[in-house]
mmCIF file of C-alpha atoms in Angstrom:
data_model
loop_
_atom_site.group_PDB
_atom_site.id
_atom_site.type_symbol
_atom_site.label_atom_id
_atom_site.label_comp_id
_atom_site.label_asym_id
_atom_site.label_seq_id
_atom_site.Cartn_x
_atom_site.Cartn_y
_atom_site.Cartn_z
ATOM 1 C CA UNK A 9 0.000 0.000 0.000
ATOM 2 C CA UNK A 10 2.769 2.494 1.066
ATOM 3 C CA UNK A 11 4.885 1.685 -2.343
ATOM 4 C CA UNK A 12 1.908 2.480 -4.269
ATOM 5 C CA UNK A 13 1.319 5.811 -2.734
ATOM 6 C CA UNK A 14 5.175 7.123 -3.014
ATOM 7 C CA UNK A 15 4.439 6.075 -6.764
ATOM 8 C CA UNK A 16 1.268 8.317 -7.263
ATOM 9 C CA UNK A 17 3.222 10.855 -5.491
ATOM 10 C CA UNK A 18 6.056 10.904 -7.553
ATOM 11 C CA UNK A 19 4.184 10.583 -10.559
ATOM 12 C CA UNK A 20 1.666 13.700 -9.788
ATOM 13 C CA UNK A 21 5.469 15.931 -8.476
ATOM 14 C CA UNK A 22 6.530 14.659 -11.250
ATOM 15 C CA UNK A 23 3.626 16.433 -13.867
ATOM 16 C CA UNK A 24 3.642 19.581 -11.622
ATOM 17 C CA UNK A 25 7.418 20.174 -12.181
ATOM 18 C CA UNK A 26 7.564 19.610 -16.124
ATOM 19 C CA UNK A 27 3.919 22.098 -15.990
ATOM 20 C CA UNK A 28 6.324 24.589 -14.183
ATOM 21 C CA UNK A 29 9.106 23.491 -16.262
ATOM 22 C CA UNK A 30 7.195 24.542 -19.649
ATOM 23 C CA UNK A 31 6.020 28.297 -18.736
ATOM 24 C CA UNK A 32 8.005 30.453 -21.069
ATOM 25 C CA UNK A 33 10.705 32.102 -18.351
ATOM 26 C CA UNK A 34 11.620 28.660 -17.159
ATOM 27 C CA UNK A 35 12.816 27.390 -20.385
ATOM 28 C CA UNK A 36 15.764 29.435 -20.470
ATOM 29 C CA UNK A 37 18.419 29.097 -17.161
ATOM 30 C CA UNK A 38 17.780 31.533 -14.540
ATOM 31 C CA UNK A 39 21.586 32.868 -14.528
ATOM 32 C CA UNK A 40 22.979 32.770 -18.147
ATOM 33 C CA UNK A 41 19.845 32.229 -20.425
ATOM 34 C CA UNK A 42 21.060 28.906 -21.764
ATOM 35 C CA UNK A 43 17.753 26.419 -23.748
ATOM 36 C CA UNK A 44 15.921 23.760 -21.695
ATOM 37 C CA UNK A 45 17.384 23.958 -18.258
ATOM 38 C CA UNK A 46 17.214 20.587 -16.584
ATOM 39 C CA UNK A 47 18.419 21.432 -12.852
ATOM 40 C CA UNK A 48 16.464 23.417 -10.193
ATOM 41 C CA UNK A 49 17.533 25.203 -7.073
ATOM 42 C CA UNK A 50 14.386 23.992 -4.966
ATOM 43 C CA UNK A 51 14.976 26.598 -2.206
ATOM 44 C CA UNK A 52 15.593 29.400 -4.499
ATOM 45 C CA UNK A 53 12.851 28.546 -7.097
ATOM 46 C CA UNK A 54 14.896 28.795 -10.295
ATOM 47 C CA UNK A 55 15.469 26.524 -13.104
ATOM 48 C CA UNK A 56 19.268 26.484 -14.219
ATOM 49 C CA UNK A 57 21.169 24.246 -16.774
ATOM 50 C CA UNK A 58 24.027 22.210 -16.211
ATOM 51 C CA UNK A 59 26.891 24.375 -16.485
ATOM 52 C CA UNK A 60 25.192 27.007 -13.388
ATOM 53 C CA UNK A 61 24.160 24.215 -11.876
ATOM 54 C CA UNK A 62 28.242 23.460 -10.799
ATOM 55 C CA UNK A 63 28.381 26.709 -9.412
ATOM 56 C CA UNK A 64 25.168 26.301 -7.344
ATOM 57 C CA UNK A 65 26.925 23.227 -5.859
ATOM 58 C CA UNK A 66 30.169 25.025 -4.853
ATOM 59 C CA UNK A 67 27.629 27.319 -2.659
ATOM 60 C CA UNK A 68 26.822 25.219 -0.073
ATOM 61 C CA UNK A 69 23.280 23.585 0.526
ATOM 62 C CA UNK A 70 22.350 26.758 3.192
ATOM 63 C CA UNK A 71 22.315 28.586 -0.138
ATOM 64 C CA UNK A 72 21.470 26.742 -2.752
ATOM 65 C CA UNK A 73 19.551 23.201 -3.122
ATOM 66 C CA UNK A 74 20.276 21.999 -6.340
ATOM 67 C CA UNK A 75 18.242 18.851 -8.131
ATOM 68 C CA UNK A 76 17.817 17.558 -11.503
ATOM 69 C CA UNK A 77 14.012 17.824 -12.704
ATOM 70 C CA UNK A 78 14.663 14.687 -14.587
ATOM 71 C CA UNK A 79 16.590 12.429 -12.055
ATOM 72 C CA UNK A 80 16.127 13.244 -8.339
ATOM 73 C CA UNK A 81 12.488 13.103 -6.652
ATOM 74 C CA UNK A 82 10.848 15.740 -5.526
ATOM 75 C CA UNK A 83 9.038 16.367 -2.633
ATOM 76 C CA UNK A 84 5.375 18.352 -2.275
ATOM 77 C CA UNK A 85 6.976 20.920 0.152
ATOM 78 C CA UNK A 86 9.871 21.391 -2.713
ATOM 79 C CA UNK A 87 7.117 21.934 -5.506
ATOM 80 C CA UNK A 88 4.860 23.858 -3.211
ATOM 81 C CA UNK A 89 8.220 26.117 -3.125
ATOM 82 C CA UNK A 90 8.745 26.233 -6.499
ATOM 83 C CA UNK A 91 5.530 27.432 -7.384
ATOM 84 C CA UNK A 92 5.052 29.823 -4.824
ATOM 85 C CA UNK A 93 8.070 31.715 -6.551
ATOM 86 C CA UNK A 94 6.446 32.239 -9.926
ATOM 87 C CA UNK A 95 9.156 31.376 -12.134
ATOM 88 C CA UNK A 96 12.577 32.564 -13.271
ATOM 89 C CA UNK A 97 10.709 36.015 -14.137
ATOM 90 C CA UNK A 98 9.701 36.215 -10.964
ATOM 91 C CA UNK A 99 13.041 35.302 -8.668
ATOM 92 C CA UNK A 100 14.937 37.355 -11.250
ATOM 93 C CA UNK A 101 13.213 40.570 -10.647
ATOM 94 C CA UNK A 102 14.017 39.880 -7.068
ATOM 95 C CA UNK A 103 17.749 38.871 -7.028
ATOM 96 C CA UNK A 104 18.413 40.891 -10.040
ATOM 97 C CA UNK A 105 16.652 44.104 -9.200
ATOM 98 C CA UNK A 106 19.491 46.361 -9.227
ATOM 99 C CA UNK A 107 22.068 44.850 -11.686
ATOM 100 C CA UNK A 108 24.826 47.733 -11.725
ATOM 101 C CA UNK A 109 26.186 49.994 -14.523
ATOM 102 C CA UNK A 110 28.766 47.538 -16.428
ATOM 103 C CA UNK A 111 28.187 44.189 -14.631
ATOM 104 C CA UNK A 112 27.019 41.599 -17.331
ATOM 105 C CA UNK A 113 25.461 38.733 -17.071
ATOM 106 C CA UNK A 114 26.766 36.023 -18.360
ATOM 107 C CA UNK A 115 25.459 34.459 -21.418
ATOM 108 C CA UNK A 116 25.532 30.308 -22.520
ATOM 109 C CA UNK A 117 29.051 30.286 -23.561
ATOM 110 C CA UNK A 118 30.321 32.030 -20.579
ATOM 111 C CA UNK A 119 33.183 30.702 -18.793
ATOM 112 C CA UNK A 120 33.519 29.349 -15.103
ATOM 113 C CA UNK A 121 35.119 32.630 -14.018
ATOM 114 C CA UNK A 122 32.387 34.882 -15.214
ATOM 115 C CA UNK A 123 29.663 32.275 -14.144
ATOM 116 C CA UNK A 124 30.734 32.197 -10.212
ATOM 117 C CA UNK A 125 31.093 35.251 -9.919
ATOM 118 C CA UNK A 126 28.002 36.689 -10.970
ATOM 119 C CA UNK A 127 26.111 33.913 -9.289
ATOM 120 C CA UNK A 128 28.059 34.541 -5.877
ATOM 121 C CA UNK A 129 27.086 37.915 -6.324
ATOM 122 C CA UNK A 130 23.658 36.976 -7.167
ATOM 123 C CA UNK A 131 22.698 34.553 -4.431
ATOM 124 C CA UNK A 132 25.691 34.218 -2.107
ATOM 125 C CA UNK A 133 26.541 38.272 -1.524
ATOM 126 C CA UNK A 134 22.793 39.100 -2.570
ATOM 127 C CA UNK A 135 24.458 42.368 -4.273
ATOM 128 C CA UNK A 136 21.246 42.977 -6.499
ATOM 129 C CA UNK A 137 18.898 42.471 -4.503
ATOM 130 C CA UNK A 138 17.384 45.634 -2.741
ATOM 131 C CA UNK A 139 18.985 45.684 0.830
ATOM 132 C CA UNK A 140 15.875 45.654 2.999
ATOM 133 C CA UNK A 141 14.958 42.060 1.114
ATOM 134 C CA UNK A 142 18.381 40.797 1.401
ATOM 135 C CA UNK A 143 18.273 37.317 3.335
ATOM 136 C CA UNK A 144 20.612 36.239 6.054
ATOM 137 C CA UNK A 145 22.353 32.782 4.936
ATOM 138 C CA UNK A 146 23.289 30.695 7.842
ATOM 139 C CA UNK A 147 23.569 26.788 8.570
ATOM 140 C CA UNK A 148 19.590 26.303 7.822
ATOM 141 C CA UNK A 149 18.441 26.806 4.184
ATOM 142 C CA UNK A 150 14.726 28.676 4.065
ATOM 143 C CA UNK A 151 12.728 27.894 0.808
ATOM 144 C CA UNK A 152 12.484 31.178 -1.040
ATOM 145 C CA UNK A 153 8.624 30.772 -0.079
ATOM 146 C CA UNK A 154 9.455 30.832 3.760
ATOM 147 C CA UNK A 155 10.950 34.059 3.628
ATOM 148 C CA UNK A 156 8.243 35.993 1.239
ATOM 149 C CA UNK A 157 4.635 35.395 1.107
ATOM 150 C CA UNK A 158 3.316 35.551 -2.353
ATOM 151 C CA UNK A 159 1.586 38.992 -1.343
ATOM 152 C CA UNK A 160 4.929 39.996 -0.752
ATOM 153 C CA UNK A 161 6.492 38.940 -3.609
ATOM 154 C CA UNK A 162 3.811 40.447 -5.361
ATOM 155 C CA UNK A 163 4.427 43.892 -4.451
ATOM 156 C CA UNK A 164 8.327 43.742 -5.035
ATOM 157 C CA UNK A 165 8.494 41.823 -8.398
ATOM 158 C CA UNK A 166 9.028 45.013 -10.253
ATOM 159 C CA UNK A 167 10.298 47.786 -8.883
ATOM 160 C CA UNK A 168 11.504 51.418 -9.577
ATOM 161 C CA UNK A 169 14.809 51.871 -7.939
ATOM 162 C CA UNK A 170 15.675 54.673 -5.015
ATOM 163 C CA UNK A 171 17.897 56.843 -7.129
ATOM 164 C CA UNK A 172 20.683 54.354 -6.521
ATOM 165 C CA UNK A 173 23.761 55.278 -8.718
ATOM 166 C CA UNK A 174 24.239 52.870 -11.413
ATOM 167 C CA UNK A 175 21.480 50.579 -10.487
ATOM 168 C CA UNK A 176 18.758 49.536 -13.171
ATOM 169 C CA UNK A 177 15.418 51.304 -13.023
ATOM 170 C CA UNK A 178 12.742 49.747 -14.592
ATOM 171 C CA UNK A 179 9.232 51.495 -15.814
ATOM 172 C CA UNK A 180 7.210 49.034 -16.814
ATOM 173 C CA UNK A 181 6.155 46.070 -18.813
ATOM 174 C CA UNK A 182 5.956 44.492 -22.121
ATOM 175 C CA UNK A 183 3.961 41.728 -22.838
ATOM 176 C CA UNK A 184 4.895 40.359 -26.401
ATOM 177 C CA UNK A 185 2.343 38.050 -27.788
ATOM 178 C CA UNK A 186 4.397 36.101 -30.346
ATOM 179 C CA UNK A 187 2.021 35.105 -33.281
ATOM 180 C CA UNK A 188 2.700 32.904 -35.626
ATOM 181 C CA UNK A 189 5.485 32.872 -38.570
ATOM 182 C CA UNK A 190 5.203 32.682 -42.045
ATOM 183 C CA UNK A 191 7.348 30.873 -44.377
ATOM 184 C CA UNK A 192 10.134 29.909 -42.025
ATOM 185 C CA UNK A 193 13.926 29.184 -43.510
ATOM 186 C CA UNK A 194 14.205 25.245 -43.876
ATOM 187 C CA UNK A 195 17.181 24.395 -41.607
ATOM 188 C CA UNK A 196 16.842 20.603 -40.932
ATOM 189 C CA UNK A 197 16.461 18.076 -44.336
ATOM 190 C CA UNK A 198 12.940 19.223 -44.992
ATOM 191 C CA UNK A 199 11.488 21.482 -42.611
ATOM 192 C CA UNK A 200 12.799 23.313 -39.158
ATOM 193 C CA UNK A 201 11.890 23.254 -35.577
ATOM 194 C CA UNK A 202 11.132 26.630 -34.635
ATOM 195 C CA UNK A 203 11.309 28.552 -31.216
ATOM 196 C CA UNK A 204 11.773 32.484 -30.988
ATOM 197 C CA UNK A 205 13.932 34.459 -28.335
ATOM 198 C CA UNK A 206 13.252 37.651 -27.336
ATOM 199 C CA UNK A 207 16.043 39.975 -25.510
ATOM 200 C CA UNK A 208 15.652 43.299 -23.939
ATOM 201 C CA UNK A 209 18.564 44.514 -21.960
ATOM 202 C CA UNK A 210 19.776 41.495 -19.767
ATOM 203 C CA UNK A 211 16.767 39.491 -19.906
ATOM 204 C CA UNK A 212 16.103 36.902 -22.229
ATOM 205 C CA UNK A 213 13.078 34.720 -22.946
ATOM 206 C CA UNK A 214 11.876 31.915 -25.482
ATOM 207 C CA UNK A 215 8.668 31.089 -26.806
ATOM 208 C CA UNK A 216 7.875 26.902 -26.987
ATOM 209 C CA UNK A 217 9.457 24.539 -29.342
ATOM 210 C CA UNK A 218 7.062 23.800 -32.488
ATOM 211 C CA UNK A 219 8.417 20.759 -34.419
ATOM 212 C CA UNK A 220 8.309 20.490 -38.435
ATOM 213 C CA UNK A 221 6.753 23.923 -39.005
ATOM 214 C CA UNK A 222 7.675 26.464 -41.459
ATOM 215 C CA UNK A 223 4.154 28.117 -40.706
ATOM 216 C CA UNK A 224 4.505 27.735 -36.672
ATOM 217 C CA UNK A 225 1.557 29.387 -34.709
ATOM 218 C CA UNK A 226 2.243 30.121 -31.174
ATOM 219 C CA UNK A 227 -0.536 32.288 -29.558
ATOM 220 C CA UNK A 228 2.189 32.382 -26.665
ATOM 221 C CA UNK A 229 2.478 35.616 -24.152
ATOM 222 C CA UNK A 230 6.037 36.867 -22.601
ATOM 223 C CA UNK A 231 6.921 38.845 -20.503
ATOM 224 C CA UNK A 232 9.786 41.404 -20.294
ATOM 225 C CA UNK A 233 10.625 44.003 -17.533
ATOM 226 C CA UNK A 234 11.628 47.664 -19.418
ATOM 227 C CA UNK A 235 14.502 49.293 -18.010
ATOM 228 C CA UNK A 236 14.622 53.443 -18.005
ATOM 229 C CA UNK A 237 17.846 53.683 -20.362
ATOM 230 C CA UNK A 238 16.158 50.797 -22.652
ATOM 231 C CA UNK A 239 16.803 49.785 -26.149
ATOM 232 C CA UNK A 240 15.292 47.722 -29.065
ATOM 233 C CA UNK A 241 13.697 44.653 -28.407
ATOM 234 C CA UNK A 242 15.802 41.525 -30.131
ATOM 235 C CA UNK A 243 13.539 39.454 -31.622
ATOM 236 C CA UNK A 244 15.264 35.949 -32.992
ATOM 237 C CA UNK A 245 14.027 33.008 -34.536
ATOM 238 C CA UNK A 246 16.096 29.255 -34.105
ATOM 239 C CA UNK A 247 16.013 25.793 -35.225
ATOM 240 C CA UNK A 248 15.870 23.497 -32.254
ATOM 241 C CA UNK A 249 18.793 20.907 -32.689
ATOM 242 C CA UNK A 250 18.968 18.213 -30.036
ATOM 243 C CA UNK A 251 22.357 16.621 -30.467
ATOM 244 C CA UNK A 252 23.733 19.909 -32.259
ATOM 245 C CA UNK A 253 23.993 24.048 -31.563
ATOM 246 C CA UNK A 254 20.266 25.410 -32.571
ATOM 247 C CA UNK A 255 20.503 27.121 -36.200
ATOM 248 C CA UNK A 256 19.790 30.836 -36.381
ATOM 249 C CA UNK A 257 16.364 31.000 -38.660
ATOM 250 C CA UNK A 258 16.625 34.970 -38.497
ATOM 251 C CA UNK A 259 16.388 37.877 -36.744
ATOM 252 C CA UNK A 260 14.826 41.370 -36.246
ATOM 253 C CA UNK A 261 14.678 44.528 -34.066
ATOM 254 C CA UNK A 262 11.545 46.347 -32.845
ATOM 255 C CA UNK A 263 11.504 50.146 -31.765
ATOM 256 C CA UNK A 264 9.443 50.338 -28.850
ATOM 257 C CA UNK A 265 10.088 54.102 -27.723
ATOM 258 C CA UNK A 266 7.016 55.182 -30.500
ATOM 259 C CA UNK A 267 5.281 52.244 -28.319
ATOM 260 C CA UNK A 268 6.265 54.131 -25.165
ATOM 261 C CA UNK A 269 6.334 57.629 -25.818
ATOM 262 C CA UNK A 270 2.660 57.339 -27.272
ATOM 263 C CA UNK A 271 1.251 55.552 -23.693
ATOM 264 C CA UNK A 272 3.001 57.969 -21.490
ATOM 265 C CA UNK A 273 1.753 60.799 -23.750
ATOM 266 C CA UNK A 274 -2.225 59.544 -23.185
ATOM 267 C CA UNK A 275 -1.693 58.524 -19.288
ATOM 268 C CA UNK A 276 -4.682 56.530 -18.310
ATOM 269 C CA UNK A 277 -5.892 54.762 -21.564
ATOM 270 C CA UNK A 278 -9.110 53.619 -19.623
ATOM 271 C CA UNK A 279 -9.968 57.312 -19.866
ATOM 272 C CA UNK A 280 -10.156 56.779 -24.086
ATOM 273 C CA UNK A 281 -12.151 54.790 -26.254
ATOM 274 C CA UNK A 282 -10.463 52.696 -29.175
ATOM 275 C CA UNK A 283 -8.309 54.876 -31.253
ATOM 276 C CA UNK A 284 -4.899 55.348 -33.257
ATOM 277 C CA UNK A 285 -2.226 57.159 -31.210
ATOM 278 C CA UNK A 286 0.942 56.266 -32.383
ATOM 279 C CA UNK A 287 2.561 54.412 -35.221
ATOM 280 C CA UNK A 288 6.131 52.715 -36.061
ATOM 281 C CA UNK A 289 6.877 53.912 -39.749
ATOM 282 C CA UNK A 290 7.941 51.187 -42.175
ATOM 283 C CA UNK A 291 11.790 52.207 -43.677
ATOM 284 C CA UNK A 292 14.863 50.955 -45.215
ATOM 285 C CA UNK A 293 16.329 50.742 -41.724
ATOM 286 C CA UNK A 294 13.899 48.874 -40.222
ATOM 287 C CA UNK A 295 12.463 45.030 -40.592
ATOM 288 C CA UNK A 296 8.694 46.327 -40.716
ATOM 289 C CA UNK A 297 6.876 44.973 -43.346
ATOM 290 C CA UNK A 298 4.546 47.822 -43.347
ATOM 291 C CA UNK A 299 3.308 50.457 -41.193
ATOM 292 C CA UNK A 300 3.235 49.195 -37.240
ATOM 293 C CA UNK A 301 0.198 50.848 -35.711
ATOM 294 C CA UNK A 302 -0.316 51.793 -32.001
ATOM 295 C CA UNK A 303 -3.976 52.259 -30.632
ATOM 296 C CA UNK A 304 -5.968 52.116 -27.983
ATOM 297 C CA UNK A 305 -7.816 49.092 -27.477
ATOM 298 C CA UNK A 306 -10.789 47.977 -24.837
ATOM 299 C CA UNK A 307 -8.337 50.628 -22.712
ATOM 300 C CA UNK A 308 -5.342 48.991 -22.745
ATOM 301 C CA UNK A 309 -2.480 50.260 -25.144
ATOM 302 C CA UNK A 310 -0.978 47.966 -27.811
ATOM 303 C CA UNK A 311 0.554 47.215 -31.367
ATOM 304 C CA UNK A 312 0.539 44.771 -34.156
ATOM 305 C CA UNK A 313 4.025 44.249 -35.651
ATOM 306 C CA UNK A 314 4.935 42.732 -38.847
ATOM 307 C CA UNK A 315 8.324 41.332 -39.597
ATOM 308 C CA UNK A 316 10.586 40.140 -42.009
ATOM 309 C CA UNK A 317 13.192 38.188 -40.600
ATOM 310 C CA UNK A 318 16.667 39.330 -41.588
ATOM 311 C CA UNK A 319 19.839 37.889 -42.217
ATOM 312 C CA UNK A 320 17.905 35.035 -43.743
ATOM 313 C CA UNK A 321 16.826 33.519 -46.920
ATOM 314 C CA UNK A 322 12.713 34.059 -46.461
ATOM 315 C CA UNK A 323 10.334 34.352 -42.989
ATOM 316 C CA UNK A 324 7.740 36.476 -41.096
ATOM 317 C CA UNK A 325 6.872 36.942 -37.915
ATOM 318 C CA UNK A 326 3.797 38.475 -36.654
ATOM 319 C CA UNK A 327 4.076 39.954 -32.875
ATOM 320 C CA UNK A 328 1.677 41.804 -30.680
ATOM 321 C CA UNK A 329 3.267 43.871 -28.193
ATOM 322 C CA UNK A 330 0.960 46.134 -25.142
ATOM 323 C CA UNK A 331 2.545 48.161 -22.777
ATOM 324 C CA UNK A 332 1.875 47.917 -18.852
ATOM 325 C CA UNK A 333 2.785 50.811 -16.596
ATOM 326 C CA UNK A 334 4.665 49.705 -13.160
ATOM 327 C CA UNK A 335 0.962 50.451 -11.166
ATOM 328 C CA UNK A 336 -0.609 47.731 -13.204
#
């Protein structure tokens, strides 16, 4: 009777992790962006890959808990933990509130050195994290959960800084609805395997995985924190390769200060009906396919972007982008 509970257990742990697992922030590693992490820090709530995942270890276990989602089990109270984080999203805008002027993070190809060191900082020194939510690490090791409610969380996941020097100060939100693509480059024998990545400042993010589709339709919503000095969204599309490095399928850049500029010009768009207020213009220096128009829509501010995928032989990708403000 007992064996045959553990299994049900298991198995049901098991089907909550790879649902957490799939959400579009987890599928990139918490610390250097690399595809399809496969380790966890259960006390921390992040998903890492294999290559953070050393560094985690050479913490300590009163820092850092590290299992593999595929290989270790996984207990409710771990899950519980896991989901009461949110997500990579979520823990990042914690421990990487305040990234300073000139400190990178590290990207996939990064070596040990630059890995521990931001990670130390990150976790282990807490250097990002605004000081009244830093967290003393002693012998014990408190489940990110323990030490904020989700209220709390809630109220700190983005956050404006306090005029600290060379600390990033975000002002609000993106949410990117990616589409669908048209006529995708063919990069395996007959078709391609299509995912797209989406950068803004340090943060990265990556839509699903939609096998043998040169039409892919993804209906998928991410989201990205703006910083105050931000630039053009990176929009880029890959072939996922699973014994080889994922094929670039083309790229693009959007201009979101029209996007901006045009929703902090109107203030409360609740106060409008449905109208035009802004618009990208289509030109040689851009990837627009025509015109990108900003309106006003059911009182929430938003535009439809048309690309065409450069530095490739053929591809479109259609994106929806609306703009939240830091009070919503």
């Amino acid at each position: 009777m007992n064996a045959i509970m553990i299994t049900k257990t298991t198995s049901v742990n098991r089907r909550r992790l790879r649902n957490l697992l799939n959400k579009s922030d987890n599928r990139i590693c918490a610390d250097c962006g690399a595809p399809d992490p496969k380790w966890a820090s259960s006390n921390i709530g992040v998903f890492i890959c294999l290559k953070c995942c050393g560094v985690h270890r050479s913490l300590g276990t009163h820092i850092s808990k590290v299992l593999s989602v595929t290989l270790d089990d996984w207990s409710n109270e771990q899950i519980e933990a896991m989901s009461e984080v949110g997500g990579n999203l979520a823990a990042n805008a914690i421990y990487e509130a305040y990234i300073p002027e000139g400190f990178l993070k590290p990207g996939p190809d990064a070596s040990v050195e630059e890995r521990t060191r931001f990670i130390r900082s990150k976790y282990e020194l807490q250097e990002f994290m605004k000081s009244s939510l830093r967290i003393s690490t002693g012998k014990s090791s408190p489940s990110f959960k323990s030490v904020f409610s989700s209220k709390f969380m809630d109220s700190f996941r983005i956050r404006p800084t306090d005029n600290e020097d060379g600390m990033v100060e975000f002002i609000g939100l993106l949410k990117v609805t990616v589409v669908k693509g048209t006529n995708l480059a063919i990069r395996d024998m007959m078709t391609s395997d299509p995912y797209v990545v989406l950068t803004l400042g340090q943060q990265t993010i990556q839509t699903a995985v939609i096998p043998s589709n040169l039409n892919p339709v993804w209906d998928e919503d991410l989201m990205l924190s703006v910083p105050n000095n931000y630039g053009p969204l990176k929009v880029e599309v890959y072939d996922h390769d699973m014994f080889s490095a994922d094929d670039i399928m083309g790229e693009a850049q959007i201009d979101i200060q029209p996007l901006i500029s045009a929703a902090m010009a109107y203030g409360d768009p609740e106060m409008f009906g449905n109208m035009q207020i802004g618009k990208w213009l289509k030109s040689d220096d851009n990837a627009l396919i025509e015109d990108s128009i900003i309106n006003i829509i059911d009182g929430k501010v938003k535009q439809d972007v048309q690309l065409k995928l450069q530095n490739v032989e053929c591809g479109e990708l259609h994106l929806e982008i609306e703009w939240l403000p830091l009070d919503q």
